[in-house]
Each structure stands twice: as C-alpha cells, then as structure tokens.
XYZ file of C-alpha atoms in Angstrom:
717
model
C -31.860 47.030 -53.390
C -28.396 45.766 -54.307
C -27.760 42.025 -54.327
C -24.312 40.479 -54.744
C -23.709 36.765 -55.268
C -20.395 35.031 -55.127
C -19.916 32.968 -58.287
C -19.039 29.800 -56.328
C -21.526 29.968 -53.490
C -25.063 30.752 -52.421
C -23.851 33.530 -50.175
C -26.059 36.604 -50.900
C -25.498 40.100 -49.543
C -28.396 42.552 -49.473
C -27.840 46.202 -48.629
C -30.901 48.344 -47.922
C -29.444 51.849 -48.379
C -32.449 53.935 -49.503
C -36.108 53.703 -50.528
C -36.674 52.000 -53.815
C -38.590 54.978 -55.158
C -35.580 57.288 -55.152
C -33.379 57.714 -58.195
C -30.414 55.359 -58.192
C -27.771 58.120 -58.159
C -29.442 60.585 -55.809
C -28.047 61.164 -52.359
C -30.556 59.994 -49.774
C -30.570 60.805 -46.097
C -33.078 60.010 -43.356
C -35.432 62.684 -42.105
C -33.559 64.816 -39.616
C -33.685 68.305 -38.230
C -29.910 68.521 -38.351
C -28.300 69.531 -41.609
C -24.898 68.319 -40.450
C -25.741 64.764 -41.521
C -26.215 65.883 -45.135
C -22.919 67.706 -45.265
C -21.110 64.871 -43.613
C -22.635 62.411 -46.073
C -21.530 64.521 -49.072
C -18.008 64.714 -47.645
C -17.789 60.969 -47.120
C -19.286 60.398 -50.589
C -16.380 62.257 -52.102
C -13.942 60.289 -49.938
C -15.536 57.013 -50.972
C -15.390 57.849 -54.681
C -11.675 58.519 -54.422
C -10.908 55.649 -51.977
C -9.268 52.514 -53.457
C -11.676 49.601 -53.100
C -9.541 46.774 -54.374
C -8.094 45.928 -50.929
C -10.390 44.331 -48.327
C -8.326 45.829 -45.521
C -9.112 49.298 -46.816
C -12.797 48.464 -46.782
C -12.542 47.385 -43.116
C -10.838 50.677 -42.250
C -13.563 52.595 -44.067
C -16.295 50.620 -42.299
C -14.656 51.173 -38.926
C -14.418 54.915 -39.524
C -18.110 55.042 -40.396
C -19.031 53.121 -37.239
C -16.928 55.356 -35.014
C -18.368 58.495 -36.547
C -21.999 57.451 -36.216
C -24.290 58.965 -33.635
C -25.591 56.924 -30.735
C -29.092 58.169 -31.430
C -29.051 57.395 -35.107
C -31.598 55.059 -36.701
C -30.929 51.354 -36.970
C -28.216 50.120 -39.300
C -28.866 48.317 -42.555
C -28.853 44.538 -42.272
C -26.265 42.470 -44.099
C -27.506 38.896 -44.258
C -26.598 35.609 -45.905
C -29.609 33.848 -47.402
C -31.898 35.186 -44.707
C -29.673 33.956 -41.846
C -28.618 35.995 -38.804
C -26.240 38.919 -39.366
C -22.795 37.946 -40.483
C -20.392 38.414 -37.563
C -17.593 40.746 -38.438
C -19.675 42.719 -40.942
C -19.833 46.200 -39.473
C -23.209 47.875 -39.200
C -23.387 51.439 -40.551
C -25.933 54.142 -40.017
C -28.208 54.395 -43.011
C -27.517 58.035 -43.355
C -23.765 57.515 -43.427
C -23.693 54.942 -46.200
C -22.373 56.077 -49.547
C -24.624 55.541 -52.582
C -24.756 52.068 -54.002
C -22.407 52.670 -56.839
C -20.512 50.137 -58.886
C -17.415 50.696 -56.794
C -19.304 49.760 -53.624
C -20.732 46.658 -55.254
C -17.268 45.648 -56.326
C -15.918 46.267 -52.845
C -18.561 44.056 -51.250
C -17.795 41.331 -53.742
C -14.091 41.539 -52.953
C -14.835 41.464 -49.238
C -17.065 38.416 -49.665
C -14.392 36.636 -51.710
C -11.764 37.392 -49.064
C -13.848 36.116 -46.148
C -14.655 32.842 -47.885
C -11.155 32.176 -49.141
C -9.523 32.922 -45.798
C -11.857 30.703 -43.771
C -12.589 27.664 -45.962
C -10.975 28.082 -49.366
C -11.590 24.480 -50.336
C -15.246 24.219 -49.380
C -17.658 25.573 -51.985
C -21.068 26.579 -50.804
C -19.761 27.128 -47.283
C -22.167 28.711 -44.809
C -20.768 30.113 -41.586
C -22.298 29.038 -38.285
C -21.186 30.346 -34.915
C -22.075 28.413 -31.774
C -20.003 30.548 -29.432
C -19.052 34.232 -29.457
C -15.471 33.188 -28.682
C -15.187 31.515 -32.065
C -15.496 34.902 -33.791
C -11.975 35.871 -32.796
C -9.381 35.879 -35.521
C -6.543 33.480 -34.561
C -3.128 34.953 -33.995
C -0.496 34.416 -36.660
C 2.393 35.091 -34.276
C 4.852 32.236 -33.759
C 4.423 30.121 -30.612
C 6.445 31.106 -27.587
C 9.071 28.674 -26.289
C 7.916 26.520 -23.331
C 9.216 27.803 -20.015
C 9.558 24.969 -17.448
C 8.081 25.576 -13.971
C 10.439 27.030 -11.442
C 10.750 25.705 -7.910
C 8.902 28.149 -5.680
C 6.842 28.562 -2.537
C 3.364 29.624 -3.585
C 2.113 29.953 -0.016
C 4.166 32.915 1.065
C 7.500 34.623 0.595
C 8.951 33.028 3.734
C 10.442 29.521 3.748
C 7.986 26.692 4.405
C 7.954 25.674 8.068
C 4.901 23.410 8.318
C 5.471 19.654 7.880
C 4.598 18.018 4.582
C 1.421 16.002 4.146
C 1.634 12.530 5.644
C -0.622 10.614 3.286
C -0.547 6.918 2.475
C 2.769 5.430 1.332
C 2.722 1.949 -0.226
C 5.966 0.607 -1.703
C 5.374 -0.229 -5.339
C 1.951 1.470 -5.399
C 2.803 5.126 -4.678
C 5.569 7.325 -6.026
C 6.660 10.902 -5.340
C 9.721 13.096 -5.633
C 10.517 12.566 -1.954
C 9.795 8.818 -2.144
C 10.458 7.291 -5.576
C 10.045 3.750 -4.216
C 6.901 4.410 -2.170
C 8.493 3.945 1.248
C 8.161 6.570 3.975
C 10.872 9.147 3.178
C 13.222 10.470 5.832
C 11.823 13.944 5.172
C 8.337 12.949 6.376
C 9.179 12.520 10.033
C 5.530 13.034 10.977
C 4.619 9.866 9.051
C 6.972 7.726 11.145
C 5.722 6.069 14.287
C 6.943 5.210 17.772
C 4.879 2.368 19.242
C 5.053 2.142 23.046
C 3.755 -1.081 24.517
C 1.902 -1.019 27.850
C 0.838 -3.920 30.037
C 1.627 -6.236 32.905
C 3.972 -9.195 32.382
C 2.542 -12.287 30.690
C -0.061 -10.268 28.786
C 1.205 -11.127 25.323
C 3.040 -7.868 24.593
C 5.965 -9.571 22.906
C 3.593 -11.708 20.843
C 1.798 -8.578 19.652
C 4.985 -6.656 18.900
C 6.426 -9.518 16.889
C 3.257 -9.866 14.824
C 3.160 -6.127 14.123
C 6.847 -6.084 13.182
C 6.416 -9.039 10.843
C 3.360 -7.554 9.156
C 4.821 -4.062 8.631
C 8.163 -5.438 7.442
C 6.335 -7.665 4.964
C 4.582 -4.505 3.747
C 8.099 -3.100 3.134
C 7.978 -0.570 6.001
C 11.258 -0.749 7.899
C 10.227 -1.854 11.412
C 12.279 -2.922 14.401
C 11.587 -4.060 17.975
C 13.554 -2.582 20.887
C 13.075 -4.780 23.939
C 13.818 -3.093 27.253
C 13.988 -6.446 29.022
C 16.891 -7.593 26.866
C 18.838 -4.422 27.652
C 17.963 -4.777 31.345
C 19.432 -8.260 31.411
C 22.558 -7.007 29.695
C 22.889 -4.170 32.216
C 22.327 -6.592 35.075
C 24.994 -8.932 33.742
C 22.668 -11.788 32.808
C 22.250 -11.198 29.079
C 22.157 -14.112 26.713
C 25.606 -15.305 25.865
C 24.829 -16.448 22.367
C 25.526 -14.414 19.288
C 22.652 -15.608 17.148
C 19.415 -13.777 16.612
C 16.108 -14.859 15.149
C 16.689 -12.537 12.217
C 20.157 -13.818 11.461
C 20.933 -16.088 8.564
C 21.074 -19.159 10.769
C 17.665 -18.642 12.341
C 15.971 -16.760 9.509
C 12.599 -18.085 8.556
C 11.364 -19.005 12.049
C 8.742 -16.652 13.405
C 9.750 -16.284 17.051
C 9.148 -13.601 19.643
C 12.065 -11.809 21.209
C 11.397 -13.366 24.620
C 10.596 -16.901 23.559
C 13.158 -19.399 24.736
C 12.484 -22.341 22.481
C 10.480 -23.330 19.444
C 9.561 -26.517 17.716
C 11.101 -26.979 14.301
C 10.006 -30.038 12.373
C 8.646 -31.537 15.584
C 11.927 -31.392 17.543
C 13.372 -29.006 20.091
C 14.767 -26.011 18.236
C 17.739 -23.792 19.000
C 17.705 -21.320 21.845
C 16.362 -17.972 20.755
C 18.523 -14.991 21.511
C 17.675 -11.305 21.665
C 16.499 -9.548 18.524
C 19.618 -7.383 18.356
C 22.165 -6.838 21.063
C 21.815 -3.250 22.287
C 24.761 -0.919 22.357
C 27.085 -1.375 25.315
C 26.034 0.391 28.486
C 28.516 2.489 30.406
C 28.254 1.147 33.917
C 30.891 3.295 35.627
C 33.374 2.235 33.011
C 33.633 -1.288 34.343
C 34.448 -4.025 31.834
C 31.807 -6.633 31.243
C 33.751 -9.313 33.079
C 33.933 -7.152 36.223
C 30.229 -6.443 36.436
C 28.322 -7.866 39.346
C 25.172 -9.707 38.491
C 22.056 -8.024 39.821
C 19.316 -10.100 41.347
C 16.510 -10.469 38.761
C 13.943 -12.024 41.089
C 10.635 -10.414 42.014
C 12.401 -8.078 44.481
C 14.078 -6.309 41.528
C 10.654 -5.210 40.266
C 9.354 -3.928 43.594
C 8.366 -0.244 43.153
C 9.920 0.475 46.561
C 13.333 -0.699 45.345
C 14.747 2.727 44.422
C 18.059 1.464 43.077
C 16.395 -1.036 40.786
C 13.789 1.564 39.752
C 16.502 4.009 38.664
C 18.266 1.284 36.713
C 15.040 0.267 34.962
C 14.298 3.901 34.119
C 17.760 4.517 32.696
C 17.608 1.314 30.679
C 14.243 2.371 29.254
C 15.575 5.770 28.166
C 18.705 4.255 26.646
C 16.578 1.802 24.689
C 14.331 4.666 23.554
C 17.372 6.638 22.362
C 18.391 3.670 20.269
C 14.880 3.517 18.800
C 14.883 7.247 17.963
C 18.274 6.978 16.296
C 16.876 4.188 14.146
C 13.897 6.286 13.049
C 15.703 9.599 12.539
C 19.031 8.435 11.150
C 18.762 4.722 10.377
C 16.078 4.721 7.701
C 13.435 3.244 9.988
C 9.704 3.849 9.642
C 8.360 2.218 12.814
C 10.119 1.567 16.118
C 8.445 -0.587 18.798
C 9.406 -0.123 22.456
C 8.584 -3.424 24.144
C 8.287 -2.943 27.916
C 5.661 -2.792 30.652
C 5.514 1.050 30.882
C 2.865 0.455 33.506
C 2.722 3.905 35.182
C 1.739 7.358 33.984
C 5.037 8.673 35.312
C 7.004 6.312 33.064
C 4.839 7.046 30.009
C 5.121 10.819 30.584
C 8.880 10.451 30.811
C 8.964 8.635 27.482
C 6.651 11.133 25.724
C 8.665 14.122 26.976
C 11.874 12.438 25.843
C 10.476 11.864 22.348
C 9.069 15.392 22.017
C 12.381 16.913 23.098
C 14.207 14.909 20.445
C 11.714 15.276 17.565
C 8.271 16.806 18.241
C 6.805 15.747 14.883
C 7.212 12.001 15.453
C 3.973 10.076 15.847
C 3.383 8.213 19.110
C 1.022 5.252 19.505
C 0.412 3.427 22.797
C -0.750 -0.195 22.580
C -1.915 -1.760 25.842
C -2.458 -5.491 26.207
C -4.982 -6.527 28.858
C -5.793 -10.139 29.694
C -8.769 -11.350 31.716
C -8.936 -14.908 30.355
C -7.283 -17.331 32.792
C -6.425 -19.830 30.060
C -4.602 -17.091 28.204
C -2.719 -16.024 31.335
C -1.730 -19.631 32.003
C -0.346 -20.035 28.488
C 1.592 -16.782 28.752
C 3.030 -17.676 32.163
C 4.043 -21.081 30.857
C 6.040 -19.349 28.133
C 7.676 -17.040 30.657
C 8.935 -20.032 32.607
C 10.906 -21.157 29.571
C 12.195 -17.613 28.921
C 15.655 -16.235 29.677
C 14.794 -15.181 33.262
C 13.810 -18.709 34.351
C 15.643 -20.936 31.920
C 16.892 -24.246 33.386
C 15.272 -23.498 36.769
C 12.699 -25.425 38.732
C 9.338 -24.723 37.076
C 7.330 -24.726 40.326
C 9.611 -22.222 42.054
C 9.871 -20.187 38.863
C 6.095 -19.922 38.635
C 5.835 -18.726 42.236
C 8.519 -16.090 41.666
C 6.923 -14.910 38.461
C 3.549 -14.444 40.152
C 5.268 -12.335 42.781
C 6.781 -10.216 40.024
C 3.352 -9.673 38.510
C 1.984 -8.593 41.915
C 4.798 -6.050 42.220
C 3.786 -4.492 38.915
C 0.076 -4.661 39.721
C 0.556 -2.596 42.901
C 1.575 0.442 40.837
C -0.120 -0.318 37.514
C -2.082 2.507 35.822
C -3.907 1.585 32.589
C -4.259 3.886 29.616
C -7.034 6.407 29.927
C -7.607 9.959 31.085
C -4.010 11.203 30.992
C -3.464 10.016 27.425
C -6.812 11.456 26.366
C -6.079 14.831 27.999
C -2.741 14.896 26.179
C -4.499 14.054 22.879
C -2.360 10.948 22.424
C -3.471 8.055 20.251
C -3.770 4.638 21.815
C -5.179 1.150 21.307
C -6.351 -1.080 24.129
C -6.295 -4.755 23.179
C -8.233 -7.073 25.494
C -7.519 -10.817 25.468
C -5.330 -10.629 22.361
C -7.847 -9.126 19.961
C -11.209 -10.214 21.316
C -11.940 -6.573 22.097
C -10.246 -3.385 20.917
C -10.597 0.233 22.063
C -9.233 3.054 19.850
C -8.572 6.675 20.717
C -7.661 9.485 18.279
C -5.975 7.264 15.724
C -4.395 9.309 12.945
C -2.120 8.391 10.104
C -2.201 5.435 7.747
C 0.198 3.367 9.868
C -1.881 3.626 13.050
C -5.086 2.841 11.159
C -3.509 -0.125 9.390
C -2.137 -1.520 12.661
C -5.526 -1.230 14.357
C -7.194 -3.073 11.490
C -4.538 -5.788 11.595
C -4.897 -6.277 15.364
C -8.579 -7.121 14.924
C -7.604 -10.277 13.011
C -5.642 -11.930 15.829
C -6.693 -15.315 17.088
C -4.901 -18.034 19.062
C -6.922 -20.942 17.772
C -4.915 -24.067 16.885
C -4.971 -24.710 13.141
C -2.818 -25.654 10.190
C -1.994 -23.561 7.127
C -0.785 -25.430 4.046
C 0.775 -23.739 1.007
C 1.666 -25.354 -2.327
C 1.830 -24.606 -6.020
C -0.577 -26.125 -8.534
C 0.177 -29.337 -10.400
C 2.193 -29.338 -13.596
C 0.533 -27.355 -16.406
C 1.047 -27.379 -20.154
C 2.858 -24.043 -19.979
C 5.125 -25.468 -17.269
C 6.280 -28.095 -19.747
C 7.134 -25.362 -22.249
C 8.586 -23.083 -19.520
C 6.279 -20.250 -20.584
C 5.365 -17.366 -18.304
C 1.801 -16.713 -17.190
C -1.002 -17.875 -19.382
C -4.043 -19.893 -18.397
C -3.231 -23.377 -19.601
C -4.733 -26.558 -18.223
C -3.019 -29.274 -16.206
C -1.128 -32.115 -17.778
C -1.905 -35.683 -16.795
C 0.912 -35.504 -14.231
C -0.705 -32.350 -12.846
C -4.015 -34.132 -12.309
C -2.190 -36.941 -10.491
C -0.609 -34.359 -8.195
C -4.064 -33.024 -7.322
C -5.254 -36.532 -6.381
C -2.189 -37.207 -4.217
C -2.618 -33.828 -2.517
C -6.232 -34.611 -1.664
C -5.374 -38.006 -0.176
C -2.462 -36.627 1.853
C -4.467 -33.683 3.246
C -7.293 -35.984 4.324
C -4.801 -38.183 6.179
C -2.949 -35.273 7.870
C -6.224 -33.695 8.924
C -7.182 -36.791 10.912
C -3.662 -37.175 12.307
C -3.623 -33.573 13.592
C -6.909 -34.074 15.437
C -5.541 -37.106 17.311
C -2.384 -35.210 18.290
C -4.305 -32.254 19.700
C -6.497 -34.495 21.842
C -3.406 -36.203 23.238
C -1.884 -32.818 24.159
C -5.000 -31.883 26.075
C -4.884 -35.122 28.026
C -1.179 -34.780 28.899
C -0.995 -31.058 29.678
C -0.054 -30.056 33.243
C 0.399 -26.729 34.974
C 2.947 -25.917 36.264
C 4.745 -27.695 33.427
C 6.929 -30.664 34.113
C 10.706 -30.290 33.658
C 11.545 -30.490 29.971
C 8.012 -29.642 28.858
C 8.568 -26.490 26.796
C 5.498 -26.607 24.570
C 2.933 -24.018 25.713
C -0.710 -24.932 25.305
C -3.075 -22.976 23.123
C -5.380 -20.742 25.184
C -8.297 -21.943 23.072
C -7.252 -25.583 22.883
C -10.174 -26.816 24.964
C -12.709 -25.786 22.363
C -14.341 -28.354 20.119
C -11.612 -29.408 17.692
C -13.867 -31.515 15.521
C -15.928 -28.468 14.593
C -13.093 -27.073 12.504
C -13.669 -26.739 8.796
C -11.043 -27.235 6.138
C -10.875 -24.450 3.531
C -9.198 -24.822 0.137
C -8.379 -21.592 -1.690
C -7.298 -21.429 -5.318
C -6.715 -18.706 -7.863
C -9.063 -18.096 -10.796
C -6.639 -19.707 -13.259
C -7.381 -23.171 -14.648
C -4.221 -24.885 -13.427
C -4.986 -23.900 -9.819
C -8.701 -24.675 -9.963
C -8.105 -28.080 -11.566
C -5.588 -29.031 -8.857
C -8.410 -28.671 -6.316
C -10.948 -30.706 -8.312
C -10.865 -33.665 -5.881
C -11.406 -31.360 -2.886
C -14.297 -29.725 -4.698
C -15.948 -33.121 -5.135
C -15.813 -33.749 -1.361
C -18.501 -31.983 0.676
C -16.210 -31.977 3.720
C -13.984 -29.328 2.117
C -14.899 -25.705 1.398
C -13.341 -24.667 -1.915
C -13.165 -21.052 -3.064
C -11.370 -19.321 -5.961
C -9.733 -15.920 -5.355
C -8.630 -13.533 -8.091
C -6.060 -11.977 -5.769
C -4.285 -15.366 -5.715
C -3.642 -15.201 -9.471
C -0.084 -15.444 -10.701
C 1.997 -12.308 -11.189
C 1.011 -10.736 -14.520
C 3.967 -10.661 -16.930
C 2.416 -7.959 -19.137
C 3.833 -7.995 -22.659
C 5.958 -11.037 -21.786
C 2.995 -13.334 -21.079
C 3.447 -16.599 -22.963
C 7.197 -16.095 -23.470
C 10.082 -18.040 -21.977
C 12.949 -16.460 -20.064
C 15.260 -17.502 -22.883
C 13.154 -15.558 -25.369
C 13.093 -12.515 -23.108
C 16.873 -12.626 -22.726
C 17.344 -12.764 -26.503
C 14.699 -10.263 -27.613
C 14.721 -7.869 -24.657
C 18.178 -8.118 -23.068
C 17.823 -4.781 -21.250
C 14.570 -5.844 -19.567
C 16.095 -9.190 -18.677
C 19.080 -7.423 -17.091
C 16.866 -5.035 -15.105
C 14.837 -7.922 -13.706
C 17.929 -9.897 -12.767
C 19.374 -6.949 -10.865
C 16.290 -6.207 -8.740
C 13.445 -8.704 -9.017
C 11.558 -7.213 -6.069
C 11.257 -3.727 -7.594
C 10.983 -4.846 -11.215
C 7.626 -4.456 -13.004
C 6.910 -6.273 -16.246
C 6.239 -3.868 -19.145
C 2.933 -3.695 -20.969
C -0.716 -3.522 -19.997
C -1.388 -5.223 -16.658
C 2.304 -5.894 -15.960
C 3.054 -6.451 -12.260
C 5.978 -6.883 -9.911
C 6.394 -8.502 -6.516
C 5.494 -5.297 -4.675
C 2.164 -5.231 -6.509
C 1.530 -8.848 -5.491
C 2.283 -7.964 -1.855
C -0.187 -5.102 -2.027
C -3.056 -7.187 -3.422
C -2.411 -9.967 -0.896
C -2.677 -7.612 2.098
C -6.359 -8.380 2.667
C -5.718 -12.060 2.011
C -3.177 -12.197 4.855
C -5.598 -10.499 7.229
C -8.238 -13.073 6.354
C -5.781 -15.914 6.945
C -4.989 -14.469 10.366
C -8.678 -14.076 11.183
C -10.093 -17.510 10.386
C -9.836 -20.332 12.905
C -10.225 -23.152 10.363
C -7.589 -25.193 8.586
C -6.509 -23.799 5.248
C -4.851 -25.084 2.080
C -3.725 -22.504 -0.498
C -3.069 -23.797 -4.025
C -1.278 -20.875 -5.607
C 1.483 -19.937 -7.998
C 5.199 -19.297 -7.638
C 5.094 -15.551 -6.938
C 2.048 -15.844 -4.668
C 3.602 -18.676 -2.655
C 6.827 -16.712 -2.321
C 5.016 -13.670 -0.941
C 2.903 -15.693 1.511
C 5.881 -17.709 2.714
C 7.813 -14.472 3.233
C 5.083 -13.241 5.562
C 4.814 -16.359 7.705
C 8.569 -17.026 7.762
C 9.486 -13.367 8.386
C 11.879 -13.216 5.455
C 13.786 -10.096 4.493
C 12.917 -8.148 1.357
C 16.065 -9.507 -0.275
C 14.765 -13.073 0.068
C 11.191 -12.693 -1.189
C 11.706 -12.668 -4.947
C 14.413 -15.369 -4.908
C 12.799 -17.883 -2.563
C 12.938 -21.393 -3.956
C 9.337 -22.608 -4.393
C 9.448 -25.471 -6.906
C 6.527 -27.575 -8.087
C 5.746 -30.533 -5.864
C 6.724 -28.962 -2.511
C 4.100 -28.692 0.224
C 4.626 -26.377 3.220
C 2.862 -26.781 6.575
C 2.690 -23.832 8.996
C 1.097 -24.243 12.404
C 0.797 -20.910 14.267
C 1.553 -21.001 17.969
C 1.286 -18.354 20.687
C 4.912 -17.346 20.239
C 5.958 -18.793 16.890
C 5.230 -21.416 14.288
C 5.801 -25.098 13.826
C 7.096 -25.555 10.290
C 7.258 -28.678 8.116
C 8.027 -29.256 4.437
C 7.030 -32.224 2.256
C 8.097 -33.301 -1.225
C 5.829 -35.009 -3.729
C 6.726 -38.636 -4.416
C 5.316 -39.170 -7.874
C 5.910 -42.909 -7.969
C 4.021 -43.578 -4.746
C 1.474 -40.794 -5.130
C 2.314 -39.497 -1.665
C 4.381 -36.845 0.144
C 7.636 -37.440 2.007
C 8.709 -35.101 4.807
C 11.966 -33.172 4.436
C 13.280 -33.253 8.017
C 15.940 -30.544 7.754
C 14.346 -28.308 5.150
C 14.968 -24.563 5.430
C 13.887 -21.802 3.063
C 16.632 -21.104 0.544
C 17.283 -19.078 -2.560
C 16.590 -20.557 -5.945
C 19.354 -21.379 -8.407
C 16.970 -21.880 -11.312
C 17.438 -19.230 -13.990
C 13.846 -19.681 -15.122
C 12.341 -18.592 -11.804
C-alpha cells in the first residue's frame, strides 16, 4: 500500500496495486488465462520508466491511454480516495493489471498531480476538501475569451412568409402600458382591430344621445381619442335646417359644460345658458352642386320619418353612410380610437348596410351595437321634454311639438326591429341597455374597450344629487410650498374645515327645498319658456338621501373633514386612491429647489405635465392618477347620494376634467387653488355647475357667478 500526503493538506491518496505479500519490486498481475496481459504490462512498465513524470498533463495522457487500452471484462479498478471519501472525480480508474509497479517515480507523479489539482482549484485555501453536488460542476471551465454580444435581429419566427395575421389587441392604458408600437400607451394606428365603431340603436327619446355623450366623456378622460358622429345633425344640414351658430360644446367658449349633442339649452350658474350647437359640423354635402343658399328646406315633421316616404328614406340612408364614412376616416386616418354613430338604426336592413360598409372599408375594425330601450313612462316623459327644446322644435308651440314628436315615434315604431337573432347569427357584439342602466344584456363582448364600456354603463343613474369637490384646508407644507408630504393642517386650515361643514349643512337643506318646489311646479307638456327637464326619478323620497364625505388617507385631508366626522348625519370615508400625486424623489422639495438642483427635470415637467412622471420610487404622473381614479369615477356615477370630495390639487384636477369634459391639454394646468369649492349637479343631458370662494373673514363661501375653468398662472402648481 502506497500512501501520499500533501504537505499542506489532509488529502491522502491510497493506491491498492498488488497484494501486500508480494515483493515490492515484483511485477504482479491478476490471475488470468491470457498471457497477453503480462506482456502488455511489461511493455507499459518499460514505457512508464522512461516517461517523464514531472508534468501533470503527461500523467493525464498516460492515464487516459491506460483506460482506453483496458478490457471491458477486466476486474475492478483500484480506488483512489481522499480520507475515505467517495472517489475523486477526474481521477481515472485503471485496471489493476495495467498499473505499473509502485515505484518512486509513480509516487512522485501522484504527488505532483495532487499539488496541481489543489493549486488550480483553490490555491489559497489550505486543507481544502472537494465536494461535488452536481455532475455538471465537474466540467473544467473554458479559458477562451468571451464572444462579442450579437444584438437580436428583426425576424419572423413563425414562418418564412410575411406576417399576415393582425397583432394582439390586448389592454392599452395611457401612462400604464408601453410598447414599441405604442410608446405612450394609447391604441396605435397599427392595431386597427383594437379600435371600435359603436353603432347606437333605439327609438327617438330613448336616451341615445345621453348615453353616447357619457361614453365619449369617459373614454376621452381615459385618454382614448373618442368622437361622436350624429346623423341627425348631418340630416338637418342636408335638409337646410342646420344650426346657424358656429360654436360647439367642445370649443373654447363652451368648454367645460357637459352637454349632449342634441340638447338645446343648459343651466349654468342657475341661469339660461347659451344655445348648444352640433358637436362638429360635418363636411359639406354635395346636393346636386347647389350652393347652400339655393337649397330648399325639407319638411322635418313626422311625415319625413314615415317608412313609406321613399325620397326621405333615401336621403336618410345616404346621410347615414356619409356620416359613417366620416367616422371611418377618423378612426383609420385621424388618430381616433373610438367612433360613435348616433342614430336610430332601427331596422335590420339599415344595420346590415352599415356593417357591410364597415367590412368593405376595413374588415378588422371592431363593431359594437348599443341599443337603448325605455319602458319607464317617467323616463320617456323626461326625454320627450328634452326633445321639445331641441333643434327640431326650438321656439315652437310645446303642445303641437309634443303631438308631432309622438307621431314621429310612431313612424319609427312601425318598422322597428330590436337587436337579437340577426346580430347573434352574424356573431356581432352588442349591449342592450334597458331604462338607462337598470338592466343590461351583453352578447359576445370582446376586447378591452367593449368590456370597459359595458362595466361603465352599469353605473348609470338619473337620480338627482349634488357632487362637491374641494381641496383640503391649508397645511404646514402649503405654507412652505413643499410638494407632497403628510403634514397637518394649520390653524387657518382647521377654520376652513369648520366653514366647509357649516356651508354644506346649509346647502343640503336648501337643495331639498328647491327639489320639492320643482315637483310641485312641473307640468307636462311644458309651459313656454320652461326648458328645465325633470329628473325621471325625482318623485322618489328626497329626504332619504345620505350625504357622503370622502377624503384621502393623508392627514391634511382627513383633518379637514373632522367636523363632518363628528356629525352622525354624514358618512365619512378615507380613500387611498384619493391621495395626492406622489412626487417620488422630489417629495418635500419646493419647485424652486427642483429648478435649481434638477433643471432638466424641471424643464421636462414644464414642457409636458400630463405625460411627466416624477423620478424615484413611487413617483407618479397625471396619467397614473387618472388610472387609479377610474374605479372612483365609476363609484361616483353609481351612487345616488350627495357627495363631498376633500382631495388634493392633482386629484381635483383629474376629477374636474372628467365632469367638465376637459381636453387632455387642460387637465394638468387647470387652476384649482385652495379655498375654491365646486358644485356639480348631474342632469339628464348635462350638469348644473357652480363655484364658490372661501371668505375667511366671514367663515363662509361666496358664489362666483361667472366662474369658468381656466388655466393656472401659478408657477408652483
């Protein structure tokens, strides 16, 4: 037995090469009937004696040659072990009969091999013992230099032919998703299948325009480019009775008032508002090349809508297709995401014509039918009352107008075909909305837009109520003009909370008296000059309404509501989603400090506040605030109670942008100073809007009679 010990370790090698009883220099071979083993052993003994043993690599070559030359039926190999452990990986096992005698040269070779293995693996760790947990760890690492990184090449891994299938139409949320095709998260022009054509269906006075306007406002607030295309407006233009005004509810002069495209008047600050014109004047129709002044006005009474009137039917059909072409141009070439075709579309023939027209233009476009059905007589009365103040009956006798309008509805009813079997056989998606959201029926909804619209429609209600929005009272960080934080109110801030509580309690009682007076004075048909439609649900118990107060989770908002929280007649709740926009690494800094220390970030924010996101952990932007307030808006639309929201600047801006239908350019720059209280009263076709300013000396609020939303001029906002 030969034992070799490394001088610096406990690593022992034991080679069992022959029986201990044999002479140390005799050539030993195992019992075998073949004499070739003996001759081969003598030959390799001579080779071993003359082989240089100072190089470990030579020893490995010698060991490999022995292993290759061994017989498969030979006896087991000698064991090479370290302190009784399992065989050392990498140490080749030789046939006992092929081993050379244990001479001094072999002992020296094993010692050199042991020294080499230890020094190459862990030269600085004395007493090292090798342990292998995986066979893959036995591989000797490559010493070749690393190859240069080759960037991925643009390719089509599916096949060798160009891709023809449309791209995936998954969820797109501006500010929350990003891709190569859509860096800003909006629906890219490439993803035509993600865009949507909404086709309204329903008899007149069923609330179609109310629904379309709500959908347009909600999707636009979500930063999806959405536009309404009203066939009735184009019909009036073609018939020579279009509105003569040049304003539009989305223009700068009327911006901020949520009005439907067919509403004739609104109430602004309690007074009669301006006449409401069409959403956008359609492109000029070519009526035999006649100039507008030479056109003959076409009768727009109930006879015009008689299905047996072939001339009028052809005109209505052509107007519908022209309006649809304008909608398709908006979606395919104008950067639009959703186009809404607002018309009756009351027959299968008309709907088939529209579907075929869309498929011929772009077969990948999504199509969603939304049908509005009304069974509630109070709802029908409110809708008809609005129609009497619309452009078809403006400045006409209300009694005669009502009779004519009912005849028009009968003309449509004679040929009306609701959504159903044909749409289902054609695998078209549709939503049936009964009594403005009291009941909904869905069929084959697909795509995130259709699903989001269906969820939003379930929140509709026409209950009379008030929605109040204000910022918290003055905080300690407000005094120092610091961003974010969670500071407490100052003494002036606590006084603001007390004045707000007293004013809300007074206005709550005042509103109840006004609603009871409206019920007592309402008449149908309306009297001349009475342009305020009643709420369909106005006759319900008004005194049963609760008053909710919602705050954020930050101290300055919660403390502003402390007087409401002490009154059992108010329901106070704190919402984390109402927290102020998170300024990330800039929390606790002033805008002056940001401009001095981070001028590039300050410049980027000034150029595009809507898209800008504050750097650092938790940093947000306005698009992120819009996204987290999506469920909040749905809840506001759903509840029938009064509501006061005590929020923060960015939150108030985003909520005001939704209710006032502001453009994306106005959201981040809306002026929302401390001490301003906004009142929004939803109505069947719009809102009644008021603004009040805090009078600190009197501890009360004064109304601002001509207040309109405007951009801020404060650098620190």
